[in-house]
Coordinates of C-alpha atoms and ligand atoms in Angstrom, one line a residue:
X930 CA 160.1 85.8 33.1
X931 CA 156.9 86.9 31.2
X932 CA 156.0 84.0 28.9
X933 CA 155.2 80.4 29.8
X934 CA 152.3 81.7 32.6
X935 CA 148.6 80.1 32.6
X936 CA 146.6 82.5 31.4
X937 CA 144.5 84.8 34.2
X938 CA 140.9 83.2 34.5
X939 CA 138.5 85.6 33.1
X940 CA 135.2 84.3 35.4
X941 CA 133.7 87.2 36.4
X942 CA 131.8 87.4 40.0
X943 CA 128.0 87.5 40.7
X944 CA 126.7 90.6 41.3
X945 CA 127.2 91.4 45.1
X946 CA 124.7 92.3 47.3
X947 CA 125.6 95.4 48.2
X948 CA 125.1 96.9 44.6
X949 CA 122.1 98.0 44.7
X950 CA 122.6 99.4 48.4
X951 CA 126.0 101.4 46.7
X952 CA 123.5 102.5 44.0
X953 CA 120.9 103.8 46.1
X954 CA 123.6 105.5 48.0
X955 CA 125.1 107.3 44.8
X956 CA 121.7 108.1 43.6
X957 CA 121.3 110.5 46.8
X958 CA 124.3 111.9 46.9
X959 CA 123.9 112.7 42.7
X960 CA 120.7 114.9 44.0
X961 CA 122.4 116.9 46.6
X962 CA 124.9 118.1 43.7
X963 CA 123.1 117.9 40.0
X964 CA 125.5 119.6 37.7
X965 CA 128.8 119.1 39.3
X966 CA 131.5 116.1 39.1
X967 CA 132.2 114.6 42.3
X968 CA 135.7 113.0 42.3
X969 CA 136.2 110.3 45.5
X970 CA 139.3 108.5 45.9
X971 CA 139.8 105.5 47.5
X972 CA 143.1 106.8 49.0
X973 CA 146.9 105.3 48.0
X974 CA 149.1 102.8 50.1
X975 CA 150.8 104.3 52.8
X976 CA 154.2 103.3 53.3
X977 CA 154.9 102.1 57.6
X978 CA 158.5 102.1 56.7
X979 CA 160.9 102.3 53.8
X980 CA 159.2 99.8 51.3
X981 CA 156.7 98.3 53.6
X982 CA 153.0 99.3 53.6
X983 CA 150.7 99.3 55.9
X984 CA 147.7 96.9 54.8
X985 CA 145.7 99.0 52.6
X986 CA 142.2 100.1 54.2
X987 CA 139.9 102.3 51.5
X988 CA 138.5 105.8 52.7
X989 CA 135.0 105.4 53.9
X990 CA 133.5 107.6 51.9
X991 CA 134.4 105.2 48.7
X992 CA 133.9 102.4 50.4
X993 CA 130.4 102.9 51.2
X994 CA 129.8 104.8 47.7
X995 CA 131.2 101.7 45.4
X996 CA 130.2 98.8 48.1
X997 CA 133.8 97.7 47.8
X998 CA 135.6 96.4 51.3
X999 CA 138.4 94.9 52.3
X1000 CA 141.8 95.8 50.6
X1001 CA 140.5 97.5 47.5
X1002 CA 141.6 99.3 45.8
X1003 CA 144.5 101.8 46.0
X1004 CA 145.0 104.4 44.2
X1005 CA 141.0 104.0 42.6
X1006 CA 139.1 106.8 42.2
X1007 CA 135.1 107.2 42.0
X1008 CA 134.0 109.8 39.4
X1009 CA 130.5 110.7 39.2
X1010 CA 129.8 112.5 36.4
X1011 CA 126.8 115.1 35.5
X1012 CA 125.0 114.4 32.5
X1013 CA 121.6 116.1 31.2
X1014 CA 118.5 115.9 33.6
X1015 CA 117.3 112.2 34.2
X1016 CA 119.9 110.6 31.7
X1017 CA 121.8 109.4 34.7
X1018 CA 122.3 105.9 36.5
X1019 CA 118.8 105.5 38.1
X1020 CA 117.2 108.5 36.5
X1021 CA 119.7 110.3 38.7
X1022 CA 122.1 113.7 37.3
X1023 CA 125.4 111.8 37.2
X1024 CA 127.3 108.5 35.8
X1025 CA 129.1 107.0 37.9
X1026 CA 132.7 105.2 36.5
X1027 CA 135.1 103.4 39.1
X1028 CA 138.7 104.3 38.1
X1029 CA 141.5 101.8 38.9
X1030 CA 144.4 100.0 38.1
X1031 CA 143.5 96.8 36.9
X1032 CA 145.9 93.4 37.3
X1033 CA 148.3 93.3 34.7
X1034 CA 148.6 90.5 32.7
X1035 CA 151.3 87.4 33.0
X1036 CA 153.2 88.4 30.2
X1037 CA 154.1 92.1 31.6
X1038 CA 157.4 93.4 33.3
X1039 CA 154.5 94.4 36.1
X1040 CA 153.6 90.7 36.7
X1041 CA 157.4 90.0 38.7
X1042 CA 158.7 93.4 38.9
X1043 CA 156.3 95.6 40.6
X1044 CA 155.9 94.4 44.3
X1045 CA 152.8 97.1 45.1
X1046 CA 150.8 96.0 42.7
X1047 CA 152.3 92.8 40.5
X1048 CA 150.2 89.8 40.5
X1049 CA 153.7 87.7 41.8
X1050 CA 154.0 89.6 44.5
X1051 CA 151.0 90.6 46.4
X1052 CA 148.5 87.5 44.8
X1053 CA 145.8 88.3 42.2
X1054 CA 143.7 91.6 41.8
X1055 CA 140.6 92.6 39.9
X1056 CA 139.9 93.2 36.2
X1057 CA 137.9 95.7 35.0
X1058 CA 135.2 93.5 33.5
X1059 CA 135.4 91.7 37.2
X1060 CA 134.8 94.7 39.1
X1061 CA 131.9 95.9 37.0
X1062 CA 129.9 92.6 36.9
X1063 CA 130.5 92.5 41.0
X1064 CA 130.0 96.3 41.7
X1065 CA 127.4 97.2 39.1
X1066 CA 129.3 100.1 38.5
X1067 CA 130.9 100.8 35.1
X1068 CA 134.9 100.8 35.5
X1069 CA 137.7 102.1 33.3
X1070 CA 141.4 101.8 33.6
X1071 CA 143.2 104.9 35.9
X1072 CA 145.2 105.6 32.8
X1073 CA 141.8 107.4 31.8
X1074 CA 141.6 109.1 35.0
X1075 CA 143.2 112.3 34.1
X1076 CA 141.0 113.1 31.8
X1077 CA 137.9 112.5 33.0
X1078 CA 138.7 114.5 36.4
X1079 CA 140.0 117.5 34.8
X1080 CA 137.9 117.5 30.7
X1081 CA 135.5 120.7 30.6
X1082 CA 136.6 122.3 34.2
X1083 CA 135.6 125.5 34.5
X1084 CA 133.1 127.9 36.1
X1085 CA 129.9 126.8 35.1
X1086 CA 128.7 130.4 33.6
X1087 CA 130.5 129.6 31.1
X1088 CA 129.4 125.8 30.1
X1089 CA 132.4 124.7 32.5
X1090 CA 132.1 121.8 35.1
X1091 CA 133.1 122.5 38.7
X1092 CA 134.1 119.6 40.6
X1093 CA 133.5 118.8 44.5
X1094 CA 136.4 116.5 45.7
X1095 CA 137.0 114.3 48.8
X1096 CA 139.5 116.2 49.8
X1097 CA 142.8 114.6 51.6
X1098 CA 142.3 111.3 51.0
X1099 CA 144.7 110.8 48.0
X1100 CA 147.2 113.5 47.3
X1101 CA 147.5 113.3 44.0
X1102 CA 144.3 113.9 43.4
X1103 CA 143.9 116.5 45.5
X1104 CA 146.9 118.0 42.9
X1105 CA 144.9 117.3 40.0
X1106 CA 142.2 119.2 41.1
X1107 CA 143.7 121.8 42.3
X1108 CA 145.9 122.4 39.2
X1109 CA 142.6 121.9 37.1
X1110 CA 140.9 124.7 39.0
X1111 CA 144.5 127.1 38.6
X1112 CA 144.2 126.6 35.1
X1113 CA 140.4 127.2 34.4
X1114 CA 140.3 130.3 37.1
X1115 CA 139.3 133.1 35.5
X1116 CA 141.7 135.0 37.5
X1117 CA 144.3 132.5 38.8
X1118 CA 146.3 135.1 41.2
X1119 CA 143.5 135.6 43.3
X1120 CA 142.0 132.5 43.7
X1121 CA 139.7 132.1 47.2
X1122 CA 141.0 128.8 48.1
X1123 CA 138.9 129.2 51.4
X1124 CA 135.8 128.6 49.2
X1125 CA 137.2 126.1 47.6
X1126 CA 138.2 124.1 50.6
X1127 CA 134.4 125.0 51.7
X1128 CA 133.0 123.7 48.4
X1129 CA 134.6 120.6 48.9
X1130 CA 133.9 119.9 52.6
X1131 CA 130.4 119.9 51.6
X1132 CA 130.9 116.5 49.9
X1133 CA 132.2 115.5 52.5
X1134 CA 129.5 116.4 54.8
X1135 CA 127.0 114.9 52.9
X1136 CA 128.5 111.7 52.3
X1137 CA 129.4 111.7 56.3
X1138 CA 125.0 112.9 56.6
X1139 CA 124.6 109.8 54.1
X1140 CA 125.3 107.1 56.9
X1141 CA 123.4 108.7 59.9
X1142 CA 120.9 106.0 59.1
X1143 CA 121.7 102.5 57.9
X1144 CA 120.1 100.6 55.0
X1145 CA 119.2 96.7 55.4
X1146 CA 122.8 95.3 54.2
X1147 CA 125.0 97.7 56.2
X1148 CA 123.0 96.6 59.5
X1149 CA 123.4 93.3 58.8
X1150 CA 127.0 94.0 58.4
X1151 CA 127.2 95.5 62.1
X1152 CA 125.4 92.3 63.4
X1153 CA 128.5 90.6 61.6
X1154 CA 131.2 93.0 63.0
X1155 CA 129.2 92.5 66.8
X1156 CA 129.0 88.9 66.5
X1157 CA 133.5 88.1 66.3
X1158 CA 133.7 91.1 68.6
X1159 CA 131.7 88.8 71.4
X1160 CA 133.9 85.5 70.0
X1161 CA 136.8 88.4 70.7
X1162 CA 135.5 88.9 74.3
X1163 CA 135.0 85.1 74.9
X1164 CA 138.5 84.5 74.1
X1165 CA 139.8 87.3 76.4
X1166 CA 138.5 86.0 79.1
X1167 CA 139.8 82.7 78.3
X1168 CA 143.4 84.6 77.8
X1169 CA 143.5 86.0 81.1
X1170 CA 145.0 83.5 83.6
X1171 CA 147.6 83.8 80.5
X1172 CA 147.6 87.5 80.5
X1173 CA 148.0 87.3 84.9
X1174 CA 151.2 85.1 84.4
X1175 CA 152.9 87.5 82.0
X1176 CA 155.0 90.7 82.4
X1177 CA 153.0 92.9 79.9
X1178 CA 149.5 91.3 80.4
X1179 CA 147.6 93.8 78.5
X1180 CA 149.2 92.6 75.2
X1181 CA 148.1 89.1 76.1
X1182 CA 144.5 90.4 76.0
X1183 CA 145.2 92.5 73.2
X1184 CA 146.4 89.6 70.5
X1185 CA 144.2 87.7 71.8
X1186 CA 141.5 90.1 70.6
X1187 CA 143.6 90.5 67.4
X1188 CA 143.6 87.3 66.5
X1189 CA 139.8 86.8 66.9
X1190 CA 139.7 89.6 64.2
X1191 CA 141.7 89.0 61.6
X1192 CA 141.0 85.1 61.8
X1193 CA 137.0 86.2 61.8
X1194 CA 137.0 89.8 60.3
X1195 CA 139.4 92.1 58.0
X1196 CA 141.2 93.9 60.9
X1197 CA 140.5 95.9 64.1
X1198 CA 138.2 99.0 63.7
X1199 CA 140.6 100.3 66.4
X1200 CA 143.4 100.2 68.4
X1201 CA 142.0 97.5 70.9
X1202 CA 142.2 99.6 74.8
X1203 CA 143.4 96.8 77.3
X1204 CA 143.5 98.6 80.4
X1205 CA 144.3 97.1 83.5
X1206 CA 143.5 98.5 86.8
X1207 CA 144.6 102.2 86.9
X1208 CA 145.3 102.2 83.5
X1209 CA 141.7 102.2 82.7
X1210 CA 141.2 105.6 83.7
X1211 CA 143.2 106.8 81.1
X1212 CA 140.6 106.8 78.1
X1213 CA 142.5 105.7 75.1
X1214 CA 145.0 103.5 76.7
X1215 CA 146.3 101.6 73.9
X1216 CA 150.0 101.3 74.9
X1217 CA 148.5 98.2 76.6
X1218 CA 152.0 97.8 78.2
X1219 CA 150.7 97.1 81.8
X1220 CA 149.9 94.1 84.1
X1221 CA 147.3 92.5 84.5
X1222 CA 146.3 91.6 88.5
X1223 CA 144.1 89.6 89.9
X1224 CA 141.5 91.7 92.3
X1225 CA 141.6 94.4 89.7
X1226 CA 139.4 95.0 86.6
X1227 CA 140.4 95.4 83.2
X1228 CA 138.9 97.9 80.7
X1229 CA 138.8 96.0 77.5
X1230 CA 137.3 98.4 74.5
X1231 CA 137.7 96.5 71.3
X1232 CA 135.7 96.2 67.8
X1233 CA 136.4 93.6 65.0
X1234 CA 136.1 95.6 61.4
X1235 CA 134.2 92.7 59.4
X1236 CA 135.1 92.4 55.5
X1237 CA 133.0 95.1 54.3
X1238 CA 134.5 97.1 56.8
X1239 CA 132.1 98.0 59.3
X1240 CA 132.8 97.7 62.4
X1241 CA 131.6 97.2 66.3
X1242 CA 132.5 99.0 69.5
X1243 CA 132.5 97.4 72.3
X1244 CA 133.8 97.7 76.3
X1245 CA 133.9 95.6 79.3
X1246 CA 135.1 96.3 82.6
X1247 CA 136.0 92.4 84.0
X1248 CA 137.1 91.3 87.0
X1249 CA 140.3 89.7 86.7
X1250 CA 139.8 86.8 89.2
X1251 CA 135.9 86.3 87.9
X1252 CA 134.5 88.5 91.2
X1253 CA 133.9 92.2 91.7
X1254 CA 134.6 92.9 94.5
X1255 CA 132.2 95.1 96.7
X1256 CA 133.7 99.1 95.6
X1257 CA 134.2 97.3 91.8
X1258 CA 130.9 96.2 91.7
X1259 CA 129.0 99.6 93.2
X1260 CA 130.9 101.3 90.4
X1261 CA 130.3 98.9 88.1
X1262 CA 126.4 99.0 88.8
X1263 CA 126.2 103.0 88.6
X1264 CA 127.8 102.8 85.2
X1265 CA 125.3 100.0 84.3
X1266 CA 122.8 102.2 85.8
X1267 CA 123.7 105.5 83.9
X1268 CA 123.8 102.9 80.6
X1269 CA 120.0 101.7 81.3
X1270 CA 119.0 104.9 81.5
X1271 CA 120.4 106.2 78.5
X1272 CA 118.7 103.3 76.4
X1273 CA 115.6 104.0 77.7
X1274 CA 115.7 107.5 75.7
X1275 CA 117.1 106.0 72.8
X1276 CA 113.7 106.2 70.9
X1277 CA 112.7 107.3 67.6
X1278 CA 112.0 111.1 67.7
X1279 CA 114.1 112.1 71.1
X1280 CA 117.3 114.1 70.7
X1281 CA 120.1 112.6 70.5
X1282 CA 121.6 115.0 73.1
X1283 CA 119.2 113.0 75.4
X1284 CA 121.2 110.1 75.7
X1285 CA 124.2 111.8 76.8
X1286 CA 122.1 114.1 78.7
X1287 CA 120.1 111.0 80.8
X1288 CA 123.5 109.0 81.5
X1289 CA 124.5 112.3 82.9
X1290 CA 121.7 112.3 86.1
X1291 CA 122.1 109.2 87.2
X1292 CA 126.2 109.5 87.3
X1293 CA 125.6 112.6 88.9
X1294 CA 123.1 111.4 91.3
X1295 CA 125.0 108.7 91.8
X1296 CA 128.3 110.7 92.4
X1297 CA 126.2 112.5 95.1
X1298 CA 125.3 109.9 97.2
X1299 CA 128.6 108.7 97.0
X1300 CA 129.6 112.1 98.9
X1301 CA 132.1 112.5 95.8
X1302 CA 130.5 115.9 94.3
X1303 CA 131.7 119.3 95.4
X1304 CA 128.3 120.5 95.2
X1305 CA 124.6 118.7 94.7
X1306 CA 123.6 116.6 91.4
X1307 CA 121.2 119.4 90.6
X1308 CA 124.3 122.3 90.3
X1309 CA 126.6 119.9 88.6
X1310 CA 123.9 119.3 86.0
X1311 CA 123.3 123.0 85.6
X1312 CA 125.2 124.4 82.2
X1313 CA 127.8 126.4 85.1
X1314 CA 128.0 123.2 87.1
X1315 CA 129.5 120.4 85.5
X1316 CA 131.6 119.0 88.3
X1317 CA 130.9 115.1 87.9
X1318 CA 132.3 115.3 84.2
X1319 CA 135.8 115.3 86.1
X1320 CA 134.8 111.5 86.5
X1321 CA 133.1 111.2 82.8
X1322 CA 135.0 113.5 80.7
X1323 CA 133.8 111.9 77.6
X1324 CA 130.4 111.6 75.1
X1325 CA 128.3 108.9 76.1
X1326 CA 127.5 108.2 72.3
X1327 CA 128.7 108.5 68.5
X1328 CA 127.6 107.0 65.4
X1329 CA 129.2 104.1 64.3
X1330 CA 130.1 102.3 60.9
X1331 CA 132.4 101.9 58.8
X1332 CA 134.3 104.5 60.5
X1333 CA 134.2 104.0 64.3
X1334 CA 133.7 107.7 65.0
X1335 CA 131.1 107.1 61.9
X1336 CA 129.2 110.2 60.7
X1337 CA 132.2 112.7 61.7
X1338 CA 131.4 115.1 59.5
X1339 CA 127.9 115.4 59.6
X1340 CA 125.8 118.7 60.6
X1341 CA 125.5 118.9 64.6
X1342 CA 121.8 119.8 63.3
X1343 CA 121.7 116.3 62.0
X1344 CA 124.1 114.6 64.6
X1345 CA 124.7 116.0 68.4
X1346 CA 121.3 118.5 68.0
X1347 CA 119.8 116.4 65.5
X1348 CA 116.9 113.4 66.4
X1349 CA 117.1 110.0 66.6
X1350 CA 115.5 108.0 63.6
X1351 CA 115.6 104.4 63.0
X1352 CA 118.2 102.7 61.1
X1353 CA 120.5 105.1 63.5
X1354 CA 123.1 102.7 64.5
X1355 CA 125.4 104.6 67.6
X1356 CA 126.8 103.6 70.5
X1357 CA 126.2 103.8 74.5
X1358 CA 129.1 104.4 76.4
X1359 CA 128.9 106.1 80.2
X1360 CA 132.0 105.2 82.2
X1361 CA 133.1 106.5 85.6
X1362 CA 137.1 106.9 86.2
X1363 CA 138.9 107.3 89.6
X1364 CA 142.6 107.8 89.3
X1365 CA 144.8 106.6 91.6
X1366 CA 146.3 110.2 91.5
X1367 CA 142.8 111.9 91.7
X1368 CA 142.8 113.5 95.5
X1369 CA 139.2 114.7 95.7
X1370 CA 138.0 111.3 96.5
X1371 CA 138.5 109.0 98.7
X1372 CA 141.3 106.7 98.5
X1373 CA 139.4 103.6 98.3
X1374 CA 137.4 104.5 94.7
X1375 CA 141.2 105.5 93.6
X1376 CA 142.6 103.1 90.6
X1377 CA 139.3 101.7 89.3
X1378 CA 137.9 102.8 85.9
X1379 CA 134.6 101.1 84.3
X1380 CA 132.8 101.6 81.0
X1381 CA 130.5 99.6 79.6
X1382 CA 130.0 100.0 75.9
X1383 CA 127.3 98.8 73.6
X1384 CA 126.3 99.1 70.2
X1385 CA 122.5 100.4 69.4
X1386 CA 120.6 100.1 66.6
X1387 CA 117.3 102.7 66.3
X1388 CA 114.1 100.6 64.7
X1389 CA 110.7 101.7 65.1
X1390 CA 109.9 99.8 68.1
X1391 CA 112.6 101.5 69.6
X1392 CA 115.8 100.6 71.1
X1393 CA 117.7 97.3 69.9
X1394 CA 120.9 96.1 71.8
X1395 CA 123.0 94.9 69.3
X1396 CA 125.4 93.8 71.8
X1397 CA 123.4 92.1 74.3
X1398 CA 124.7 88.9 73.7
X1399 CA 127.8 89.9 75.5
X1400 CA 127.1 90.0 79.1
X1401 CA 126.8 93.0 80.8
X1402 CA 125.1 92.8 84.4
X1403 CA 128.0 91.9 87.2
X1404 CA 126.4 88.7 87.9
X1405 CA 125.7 87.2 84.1
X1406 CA 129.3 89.1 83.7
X1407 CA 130.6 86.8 86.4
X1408 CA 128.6 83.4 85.5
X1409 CA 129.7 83.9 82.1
X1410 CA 133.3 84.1 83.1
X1411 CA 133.2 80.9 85.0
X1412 CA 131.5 79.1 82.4
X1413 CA 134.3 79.9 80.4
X1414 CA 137.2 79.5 82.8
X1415 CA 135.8 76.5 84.2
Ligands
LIG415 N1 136.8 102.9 71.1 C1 136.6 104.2 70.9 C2 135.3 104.7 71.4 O1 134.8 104.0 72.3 O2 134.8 105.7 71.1
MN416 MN1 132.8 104.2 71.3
MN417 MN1 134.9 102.0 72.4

């Protein structure tokens, strides 16, 4: 079965874009740690079921460190190396080599036999020389891999290298290391693994601190992921007299979302939240198994993850039939309200906490008018108070990237306490939730949950709605719904 094959082409890519980005990116990251290796996997398949895989997604970390996106590569491995001062890529401290597993050829057992990874069964994948010329980045086969993690580990008081690892991404790895470490310990029965583990989550926090602010090419990649995210809402709303017909309406909306991303972008960035009337008081709905009614709202919170794997984050509350009614639409507006608000601290040099913190008043106020709070808007925004939060349980904002809870592991000195800077790309996301089971309010607010979510990018002239294009007022909500049902 190995002989008689056109040969693979050999054409090797442009250089992407994104390499100098990935380059600039590694550079920092080789400051923050001069003399030690940092080992970051892209992470292996994972199997769904027996000899299925899911569709392979690289850890983020990798991803944003090598500029690679969509399904590559599993099982590859970054190593950045420390070399003498200034004899680095960049006139940084380290080398940087991508590890993988390059296609095998036509005339290997590989080629037919090995459905993970051979060429016959899942199509064709990168050679070395390909990656490098597209990446910028020198590569070398995993078979190498071994080695280069684990040559010269040791304490460096004694001319070892110590390594920092992305830890929990690939397994094996993580093995590797860890048996590297064993071996090299000057006393291996009482090694302090805590430290070790804290060593290693410092990579990770500054890798996570690396994406608080965007460069040029990954905003551009948000405007990509925003832009099928609103084709994604569009066809929703042309879904829904679809969705009203049928028994389990919220999967209507849901594929219709889905198919809007993969046609358009890699994937979801998230399980797509299609809640329909009640059900959109339960935060991360995602079961999607409900109805969809006319005279009720649904809660639609859905992101397309583009090909380099950034993605958006979205929500709209819509009314079903195309009309809020009066008690949708007073909700609807104190949520929009509580959303203004929050934007219009959103500025280069205010806390972060200040978003959050100015979507909070006007809920509150709001929720006090309404006759809803226990107690006035002034306790329940006191540190004691806190009583409207059992209508906005949630964070009005998070970063947002290539992971949609980006920046996860960053410093709350840099991220909740930190301040905003531009090139900060997060989301605003106030919602207000009355269940249908909630007896401290009225029966009439009962059932109705709204959110309206929106994707920020910080410049210096402040605020910039990336999402804007997606209506967002009840009446250009409304117009925009008849335009496209009509
Ligand atoms: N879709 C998840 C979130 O809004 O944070
Ligand atoms: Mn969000
Ligand atoms: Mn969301």
């Amino acid at each position: 079965m190995a002989s008689s094959w056109a040969p693979v082409s050999t054409e090797t890519p442009a250089r992407a874009d994104v390499a100098d980005h990935a380059a600039r990116r590694r550079r920092a990251i080789s400051e923050q740690f001069k003399t030690e290796r940092l080992v970051l996997p892209a992470g292996p398949l994972k199997v769904r079921s027996n000899d299925c895989d899911y569709r392979f997604r690289p850890h983020s970390a990798f991803a944003h460190l090598t500029g690679l996106g969509v399904d590559h590569e599993p099982d590859a491995v970054l190593v950045l190396d420390p070399v003498a001062e200034g004899k680095g890529d960049d006139g940084g401290h380290h080398r940087a080599t991508l590890y993988f597993r390059p296609m095998a050829g036509r005339d290997t057992k590989e080629f037919y036999a090995d459905s993970r990874s051979g060429e016959f069964w899942i199509g064709t994948r990168p050679s070395l020389a390909q990656f490098q010329a597209q990446l910028g980045l020198p590569t070398a086969d995993i078979s190498d891999l071994e080695v280069a993690i684990t040559k010269n580990v040791g304490e460096p008081a004694v001319g070892g290298t110590s390594i920092r690892l992305m830890r929990k991404v690939d397994e094996n790895i993580d093995a590797l290391v860890d048996t590297a470490r064993y071996n090299t310990a000057k006393d291996p029965d009482n090694m302090d693994f805590g430290a070790l583990d804290e060593l290693d989550a410092k990579l990770a926090e500054a890798a996570s601190e690396l994406r608080l602010v965007k460069d040029a090419w990954e905003i551009e990649q948000m405007k990509v992921a925003v832009a099928a995210t609103i084709a994604g809402f569009e066809d929703i709303v042309k879904a829904l007299p679809r969705a009203v017909a049928h028994k389990r309406g919220e999967r209507v909306v849901e594929g219709a979302f889905f198919a809007r991303a993969r046609e358009d972008g890699n994937e979801l960035g998230y399980d797509t939240i299609a809640a329909g009337g009640n059900n959109a008081t339960v935060l991360h709905w995602n079961r999607n198994t409900g109805t969809v009614n006319e005279g009720q709202m649904i809660l639609v919170d859905a992101g397309v993850e583009a090909e380099s794997l950034y993605t958006a984050d979205i929500t709209r509350t819509l009314p079903v039939n195309g009309n809020y009614s009066e008690m949708q639409r007073k909700i609807y507006q104190a949520v929009l309200d509580a959303a203004d608000a929050a934007f219009a601290v959103a500025v280069p040099g205010r806390k972060f906490r200040d978003v959050h913190n100015a979507a909070m008043e006007v809920l509150a106020d709001r929720l006090a008018a309404w006759g809803l709070l226990p107690v006035t808007a002034e306790v329940a925004l006191s540190a004691e108070g806190q009583q409207h939060r059992r209508w906005m349980p949630h964070g009005t904002s998070h970063h947002l990237g290539l992971d949609v809870h980006d920046c996860a592991q960053a410093r709350a000195e840099l991220y909740l306490d930190g301040v905003i800077t531009e090139g900060m790309v997060f989301t605003i996301e106030p919602g207000l939730y009355f269940k249908d089971e909630d007896l401290a309010i009225p029966a009439e607010y009962r059932g109705n949950g709204v959110r309206i979510e929106d994707d920020i990018l910080i410049t210096a002239n402040g605020p910039v709605n990336l999402s804007a294009a997606l209506p967002r007022t009840p009446d250009d909500v409304e117009a925009w719904m008849a335009r496209l049902s009509g």
